[in-house]
């Protein structure tokens, strides 16, 4: 509710040789992967601490991770419109993206089982850390593979638009 409109405004109004969208994806993929890894490994370090500290650490990491997801996913979702003006071509790209997303989800379910890391017991810290590392690396590999060779048609030559609180936050609640 807070980070999405701000991120959308920022990447709509940036001028960069990397393009409006790719700049944010390239910059924020590594912190997203690192915070994902930390989400699965750091809570084990505070296991013997108070419940409050465990919840606070996990919540803090989760909020940081979701902020980085926003900084990557918002421009990634908008990137298709900057790649083509052709409706059919954008539909094909979106279809491919959704198929890849579903396949990625299925692989993320199968990989832990195939590697013998799927035991969800409290004693499986190594499994959680291993999966956090594996999926963090996969995020980087597939994320960069999907954006490094793309070239946006519009690299941000549009005039800057001032940020308007009412436009981005208040008006969005009026959408049924």
mmCIF file of N, CA, C and O in Angstrom, residues 12-78:
data_model
loop_
_atom_site.group_PDB
_atom_site.id
_atom_site.type_symbol
_atom_site.label_atom_id
_atom_site.label_comp_id
_atom_site.label_asym_id
_atom_site.label_seq_id
_atom_site.Cartn_x
_atom_site.Cartn_y
_atom_site.Cartn_z
ATOM 1 N N UNK A 12 8.560 5.457 -13.216
ATOM 2 C CA UNK A 12 7.909 6.139 -14.334
ATOM 3 C C UNK A 12 8.648 7.433 -14.694
ATOM 4 O O UNK A 12 8.545 7.907 -15.815
ATOM 5 N N UNK A 13 9.371 8.001 -13.744
ATOM 6 C CA UNK A 13 9.966 9.320 -13.934
ATOM 7 C C UNK A 13 11.490 9.335 -13.923
ATOM 8 O O UNK A 13 12.090 10.389 -13.771
ATOM 9 N N UNK A 14 12.117 8.204 -14.083
ATOM 10 C CA UNK A 14 13.581 8.152 -14.073
ATOM 11 C C UNK A 14 14.118 8.271 -15.496
ATOM 12 O O UNK A 14 13.468 7.864 -16.449
ATOM 13 N N UNK A 15 15.284 8.867 -15.619
ATOM 14 C CA UNK A 15 15.993 8.912 -16.885
ATOM 15 C C UNK A 15 17.320 8.205 -16.657
ATOM 16 O O UNK A 15 18.080 8.592 -15.782
ATOM 17 N N UNK A 16 17.569 7.162 -17.422
ATOM 18 C CA UNK A 16 18.792 6.390 -17.245
ATOM 19 C C UNK A 16 19.175 5.726 -18.561
ATOM 20 O O UNK A 16 18.310 5.383 -19.358
ATOM 21 N N UNK A 17 20.460 5.531 -18.753
ATOM 22 C CA UNK A 17 20.896 4.820 -19.967
ATOM 23 C C UNK A 17 20.450 3.372 -19.915
ATOM 24 O O UNK A 17 20.386 2.695 -20.928
ATOM 25 N N UNK A 18 20.142 2.858 -18.716
ATOM 26 C CA UNK A 18 19.642 1.491 -18.562
ATOM 27 C C UNK A 18 18.154 1.380 -18.843
ATOM 28 O O UNK A 18 17.617 0.287 -18.932
ATOM 29 N N UNK A 19 17.465 2.509 -18.942
ATOM 30 C CA UNK A 19 16.019 2.502 -19.150
ATOM 31 C C UNK A 19 15.290 2.792 -17.846
ATOM 32 O O UNK A 19 15.863 2.728 -16.763
ATOM 33 N N UNK A 20 14.026 3.108 -17.964
ATOM 34 C CA UNK A 20 13.237 3.462 -16.786
ATOM 35 C C UNK A 20 13.052 2.299 -15.840
ATOM 36 O O UNK A 20 13.061 2.469 -14.628
ATOM 37 N N UNK A 21 12.838 1.118 -16.378
ATOM 38 C CA UNK A 21 12.486 -0.042 -15.549
ATOM 39 C C UNK A 21 13.705 -0.888 -15.172
ATOM 40 O O UNK A 21 13.839 -1.305 -14.036
ATOM 41 N N UNK A 22 14.551 -1.139 -16.143
ATOM 42 C CA UNK A 22 15.679 -2.060 -15.932
ATOM 43 C C UNK A 22 16.607 -1.584 -14.825
ATOM 44 O O UNK A 22 17.193 -2.389 -14.112
ATOM 45 N N UNK A 23 16.766 -0.289 -14.685
ATOM 46 C CA UNK A 23 17.660 0.263 -13.667
ATOM 47 C C UNK A 23 17.294 -0.276 -12.286
ATOM 48 O O UNK A 23 18.169 -0.741 -11.548
ATOM 49 N N UNK A 24 16.037 -0.226 -11.935
ATOM 50 C CA UNK A 24 15.598 -0.688 -10.609
ATOM 51 C C UNK A 24 15.719 -2.199 -10.471
ATOM 52 O O UNK A 24 16.095 -2.697 -9.413
ATOM 53 N N UNK A 25 15.403 -2.915 -11.516
ATOM 54 C CA UNK A 25 15.511 -4.377 -11.464
ATOM 55 C C UNK A 25 16.971 -4.779 -11.253
ATOM 56 O O UNK A 25 17.279 -5.609 -10.390
ATOM 57 N N UNK A 26 17.867 -4.189 -12.013
ATOM 58 C CA UNK A 26 19.292 -4.516 -11.920
ATOM 59 C C UNK A 26 19.845 -4.143 -10.547
ATOM 60 O O UNK A 26 20.585 -4.908 -9.937
ATOM 61 N N UNK A 27 19.472 -2.994 -10.027
ATOM 62 C CA UNK A 27 19.982 -2.548 -8.728
ATOM 63 C C UNK A 27 19.454 -3.381 -7.567
ATOM 64 O O UNK A 27 20.182 -3.682 -6.627
ATOM 65 N N UNK A 28 18.167 -3.712 -7.606
ATOM 66 C CA UNK A 28 17.547 -4.287 -6.418
ATOM 67 C C UNK A 28 17.402 -5.805 -6.422
ATOM 68 O O UNK A 28 16.942 -6.381 -5.433
ATOM 69 N N UNK A 29 17.806 -6.480 -7.493
ATOM 70 C CA UNK A 29 17.817 -7.952 -7.464
ATOM 71 C C UNK A 29 18.771 -8.500 -6.394
ATOM 72 O O UNK A 29 18.378 -9.388 -5.640
ATOM 73 N N UNK A 30 20.016 -8.017 -6.299
ATOM 74 C CA UNK A 30 20.904 -8.565 -5.255
ATOM 75 C C UNK A 30 20.383 -8.385 -3.830
ATOM 76 O O UNK A 30 20.347 -9.362 -3.068
ATOM 77 N N UNK A 31 19.912 -7.186 -3.430
ATOM 78 C CA UNK A 31 19.382 -7.084 -2.069
ATOM 79 C C UNK A 31 18.136 -7.955 -1.845
ATOM 80 O O UNK A 31 17.919 -8.473 -0.751
ATOM 81 N N UNK A 32 17.332 -8.144 -2.902
ATOM 82 C CA UNK A 32 16.175 -9.023 -2.765
ATOM 83 C C UNK A 32 16.628 -10.455 -2.498
ATOM 84 O O UNK A 32 16.099 -11.132 -1.607
ATOM 85 N N UNK A 33 17.612 -10.927 -3.245
ATOM 86 C CA UNK A 33 18.119 -12.291 -3.052
ATOM 87 C C UNK A 33 18.775 -12.454 -1.683
ATOM 88 O O UNK A 33 18.568 -13.470 -1.007
ATOM 89 N N UNK A 34 19.533 -11.452 -1.247
ATOM 90 C CA UNK A 34 20.201 -11.533 0.059
ATOM 91 C C UNK A 34 19.182 -11.543 1.196
ATOM 92 O O UNK A 34 19.292 -12.337 2.138
ATOM 93 N N UNK A 35 18.168 -10.671 1.117
ATOM 94 C CA UNK A 35 17.169 -10.675 2.197
ATOM 95 C C UNK A 35 16.328 -11.944 2.170
ATOM 96 O O UNK A 35 15.882 -12.401 3.222
ATOM 97 N N UNK A 36 16.119 -12.539 1.001
ATOM 98 C CA UNK A 36 15.427 -13.833 0.946
ATOM 99 C C UNK A 36 16.252 -14.884 1.677
ATOM 100 O O UNK A 36 15.727 -15.640 2.498
ATOM 101 N N UNK A 37 17.558 -14.928 1.381
ATOM 102 C CA UNK A 37 18.447 -15.859 2.079
ATOM 103 C C UNK A 37 18.418 -15.607 3.584
ATOM 104 O O UNK A 37 18.316 -16.544 4.388
ATOM 105 N N UNK A 38 18.499 -14.354 3.988
ATOM 106 C CA UNK A 38 18.496 -14.016 5.415
ATOM 107 C C UNK A 38 17.198 -14.428 6.089
ATOM 108 O O UNK A 38 17.195 -14.837 7.248
ATOM 109 N N UNK A 39 16.101 -14.319 5.378
ATOM 110 C CA UNK A 39 14.806 -14.698 5.933
ATOM 111 C C UNK A 39 14.785 -16.168 6.348
ATOM 112 O O UNK A 39 14.126 -16.539 7.317
ATOM 113 N N UNK A 40 15.530 -16.994 5.649
ATOM 114 C CA UNK A 40 15.569 -18.415 5.962
ATOM 115 C C UNK A 40 16.747 -18.823 6.839
ATOM 116 O O UNK A 40 16.780 -19.937 7.338
ATOM 117 N N UNK A 41 17.717 -17.941 7.030
ATOM 118 C CA UNK A 41 18.883 -18.331 7.817
ATOM 119 C C UNK A 41 19.021 -17.570 9.130
ATOM 120 O O UNK A 41 19.377 -18.160 10.144
ATOM 121 N N UNK A 42 18.737 -16.284 9.149
ATOM 122 C CA UNK A 42 18.936 -15.484 10.357
ATOM 123 C C UNK A 42 18.026 -15.900 11.517
ATOM 124 O O UNK A 42 18.489 -15.957 12.649
ATOM 125 N N UNK A 43 16.744 -16.223 11.298
ATOM 126 C CA UNK A 43 15.921 -16.623 12.445
ATOM 127 C C UNK A 43 16.512 -17.795 13.239
ATOM 128 O O UNK A 43 16.307 -17.889 14.443
ATOM 129 N N UNK A 44 17.275 -18.667 12.598
ATOM 130 C CA UNK A 44 17.911 -19.771 13.322
ATOM 131 C C UNK A 44 18.942 -19.254 14.313
ATOM 132 O O UNK A 44 19.185 -19.883 15.344
ATOM 133 N N UNK A 45 19.541 -18.100 14.033
ATOM 134 C CA UNK A 45 20.529 -17.522 14.940
ATOM 135 C C UNK A 45 19.913 -16.980 16.215
ATOM 136 O O UNK A 45 20.598 -16.852 17.224
ATOM 137 N N UNK A 46 18.635 -16.634 16.165
ATOM 138 C CA UNK A 46 17.961 -16.084 17.354
ATOM 139 C C UNK A 46 16.982 -17.087 17.965
ATOM 140 O O UNK A 46 16.136 -16.708 18.767
ATOM 141 N N UNK A 47 17.113 -18.349 17.595
ATOM 142 C CA UNK A 47 16.193 -19.384 18.068
ATOM 143 C C UNK A 47 16.123 -19.454 19.596
ATOM 144 O O UNK A 47 15.063 -19.673 20.168
ATOM 145 N N UNK A 48 17.239 -19.250 20.268
ATOM 146 C CA UNK A 48 17.254 -19.368 21.727
ATOM 147 C C UNK A 48 16.878 -18.057 22.421
ATOM 148 O O UNK A 48 16.877 -17.984 23.638
ATOM 149 N N UNK A 49 16.544 -17.032 21.665
ATOM 150 C CA UNK A 49 16.179 -15.736 22.238
ATOM 151 C C UNK A 49 14.687 -15.702 22.581
ATOM 152 O O UNK A 49 13.957 -16.661 22.366
ATOM 153 N N UNK A 50 14.235 -14.559 23.077
ATOM 154 C CA UNK A 50 12.832 -14.403 23.465
ATOM 155 C C UNK A 50 11.925 -14.465 22.238
ATOM 156 O O UNK A 50 12.360 -14.212 21.113
ATOM 157 N N UNK A 51 10.672 -14.800 22.475
ATOM 158 C CA UNK A 51 9.688 -14.845 21.384
ATOM 159 C C UNK A 51 9.570 -13.488 20.708
ATOM 160 O O UNK A 51 9.451 -13.396 19.496
ATOM 161 N N UNK A 52 9.602 -12.422 21.499
ATOM 162 C CA UNK A 52 9.500 -11.073 20.946
ATOM 163 C C UNK A 52 10.633 -10.817 19.959
ATOM 164 O O UNK A 52 10.403 -10.304 18.862
ATOM 165 N N UNK A 53 11.863 -11.153 20.341
ATOM 166 C CA UNK A 53 13.004 -10.926 19.450
ATOM 167 C C UNK A 53 12.901 -11.768 18.184
ATOM 168 O O UNK A 53 13.190 -11.286 17.082
ATOM 169 N N UNK A 54 12.454 -13.012 18.321
ATOM 170 C CA UNK A 54 12.292 -13.868 17.136
ATOM 171 C C UNK A 54 11.282 -13.268 16.170
ATOM 172 O O UNK A 54 11.524 -13.211 14.961
ATOM 173 N N UNK A 55 10.159 -12.825 16.713
ATOM 174 C CA UNK A 55 9.120 -12.226 15.866
ATOM 175 C C UNK A 55 9.614 -10.912 15.262
ATOM 176 O O UNK A 55 9.412 -10.658 14.073
ATOM 177 N N UNK A 56 10.286 -10.087 16.057
ATOM 178 C CA UNK A 56 10.773 -8.794 15.567
ATOM 179 C C UNK A 56 11.796 -8.981 14.446
ATOM 180 O O UNK A 56 11.731 -8.290 13.422
ATOM 181 N N UNK A 57 12.734 -9.915 14.617
ATOM 182 C CA UNK A 57 13.755 -10.157 13.599
ATOM 183 C C UNK A 57 13.107 -10.690 12.318
ATOM 184 O O UNK A 57 13.390 -10.223 11.217
ATOM 185 N N UNK A 58 12.222 -11.662 12.470
ATOM 186 C CA UNK A 58 11.564 -12.252 11.302
ATOM 187 C C UNK A 58 10.690 -11.216 10.592
ATOM 188 O O UNK A 58 10.713 -11.121 9.359
ATOM 189 N N UNK A 59 9.935 -10.432 11.350
ATOM 190 C CA UNK A 59 9.092 -9.395 10.754
ATOM 191 C C UNK A 59 9.939 -8.345 10.036
ATOM 192 O O UNK A 59 9.620 -7.942 8.910
ATOM 193 N N UNK A 60 11.022 -7.910 10.666
ATOM 194 C CA UNK A 60 11.900 -6.924 10.038
ATOM 195 C C UNK A 60 12.476 -7.433 8.722
ATOM 196 O O UNK A 60 12.489 -6.715 7.721
ATOM 197 N N UNK A 61 12.959 -8.678 8.729
ATOM 198 C CA UNK A 61 13.496 -9.263 7.501
ATOM 199 C C UNK A 61 12.420 -9.408 6.431
ATOM 200 O O UNK A 61 12.663 -9.159 5.251
ATOM 201 N N UNK A 62 11.224 -9.818 6.855
ATOM 202 C CA UNK A 62 10.133 -9.990 5.896
ATOM 203 C C UNK A 62 9.752 -8.648 5.259
ATOM 204 O O UNK A 62 9.555 -8.560 4.041
ATOM 205 N N UNK A 63 9.648 -7.598 6.072
ATOM 206 C CA UNK A 63 9.293 -6.283 5.531
ATOM 207 C C UNK A 63 10.377 -5.762 4.589
ATOM 208 O O UNK A 63 10.074 -5.166 3.557
ATOM 209 N N UNK A 64 11.633 -5.998 4.938
ATOM 210 C CA UNK A 64 12.725 -5.598 4.067
ATOM 211 C C UNK A 64 12.674 -6.377 2.747
ATOM 212 O O UNK A 64 12.797 -5.799 1.662
ATOM 213 N N UNK A 65 12.448 -7.674 2.843
ATOM 214 C CA UNK A 65 12.357 -8.515 1.646
ATOM 215 C C UNK A 65 11.193 -8.075 0.750
ATOM 216 O O UNK A 65 11.356 -7.927 -0.462
ATOM 217 N N UNK A 66 10.023 -7.838 1.331
ATOM 218 C CA UNK A 66 8.874 -7.435 0.507
ATOM 219 C C UNK A 66 9.077 -6.058 -0.106
ATOM 220 O O UNK A 66 8.571 -5.784 -1.197
ATOM 221 N N UNK A 67 9.835 -5.191 0.568
ATOM 222 C CA UNK A 67 10.164 -3.893 -0.027
ATOM 223 C C UNK A 67 11.033 -4.091 -1.261
ATOM 224 O O UNK A 67 10.801 -3.474 -2.303
ATOM 225 N N UNK A 68 12.022 -4.980 -1.177
ATOM 226 C CA UNK A 68 12.865 -5.253 -2.342
ATOM 227 C C UNK A 68 12.080 -5.956 -3.444
ATOM 228 O O UNK A 68 12.333 -5.721 -4.627
ATOM 229 N N UNK A 69 11.128 -6.810 -3.072
ATOM 230 C CA UNK A 69 10.266 -7.421 -4.095
ATOM 231 C C UNK A 69 9.522 -6.325 -4.862
ATOM 232 O O UNK A 69 9.434 -6.354 -6.075
ATOM 233 N N UNK A 70 8.994 -5.357 -4.131
ATOM 234 C CA UNK A 70 8.286 -4.251 -4.776
ATOM 235 C C UNK A 70 9.206 -3.491 -5.717
ATOM 236 O O UNK A 70 8.817 -3.144 -6.839
ATOM 237 N N UNK A 71 10.440 -3.233 -5.270
ATOM 238 C CA UNK A 71 11.382 -2.473 -6.080
ATOM 239 C C UNK A 71 11.822 -3.224 -7.336
ATOM 240 O O UNK A 71 12.296 -2.617 -8.285
ATOM 241 N N UNK A 72 11.637 -4.546 -7.351
ATOM 242 C CA UNK A 72 11.958 -5.350 -8.527
ATOM 243 C C UNK A 72 10.694 -5.662 -9.342
ATOM 244 O O UNK A 72 10.674 -5.505 -10.555
ATOM 245 N N UNK A 73 9.638 -6.108 -8.672
ATOM 246 C CA UNK A 73 8.448 -6.591 -9.375
ATOM 247 C C UNK A 73 7.627 -5.480 -10.027
ATOM 248 O O UNK A 73 7.043 -5.696 -11.089
ATOM 249 N N UNK A 74 7.573 -4.306 -9.419
ATOM 250 C CA UNK A 74 6.782 -3.218 -10.009
ATOM 251 C C UNK A 74 7.353 -2.808 -11.366
ATOM 252 O O UNK A 74 6.613 -2.782 -12.360
ATOM 253 N N UNK A 75 8.649 -2.511 -11.471
ATOM 254 C CA UNK A 75 9.162 -2.193 -12.809
ATOM 255 C C UNK A 75 9.162 -3.397 -13.749
ATOM 256 O O UNK A 75 8.967 -3.241 -14.956
ATOM 257 N N UNK A 76 9.349 -4.604 -13.204
ATOM 258 C CA UNK A 76 9.326 -5.797 -14.051
ATOM 259 C C UNK A 76 7.954 -5.969 -14.688
ATOM 260 O O UNK A 76 7.840 -6.276 -15.879
ATOM 261 N N UNK A 77 6.894 -5.742 -13.919
ATOM 262 C CA UNK A 77 5.537 -5.848 -14.450
ATOM 263 C C UNK A 77 5.228 -4.782 -15.487
ATOM 264 O O UNK A 77 4.468 -5.017 -16.429
ATOM 265 N N UNK A 78 5.815 -3.603 -15.329
ATOM 266 C CA UNK A 78 5.562 -2.504 -16.262
ATOM 267 C C UNK A 78 6.477 -2.546 -17.485
ATOM 268 O O UNK A 78 6.228 -1.843 -18.464
#
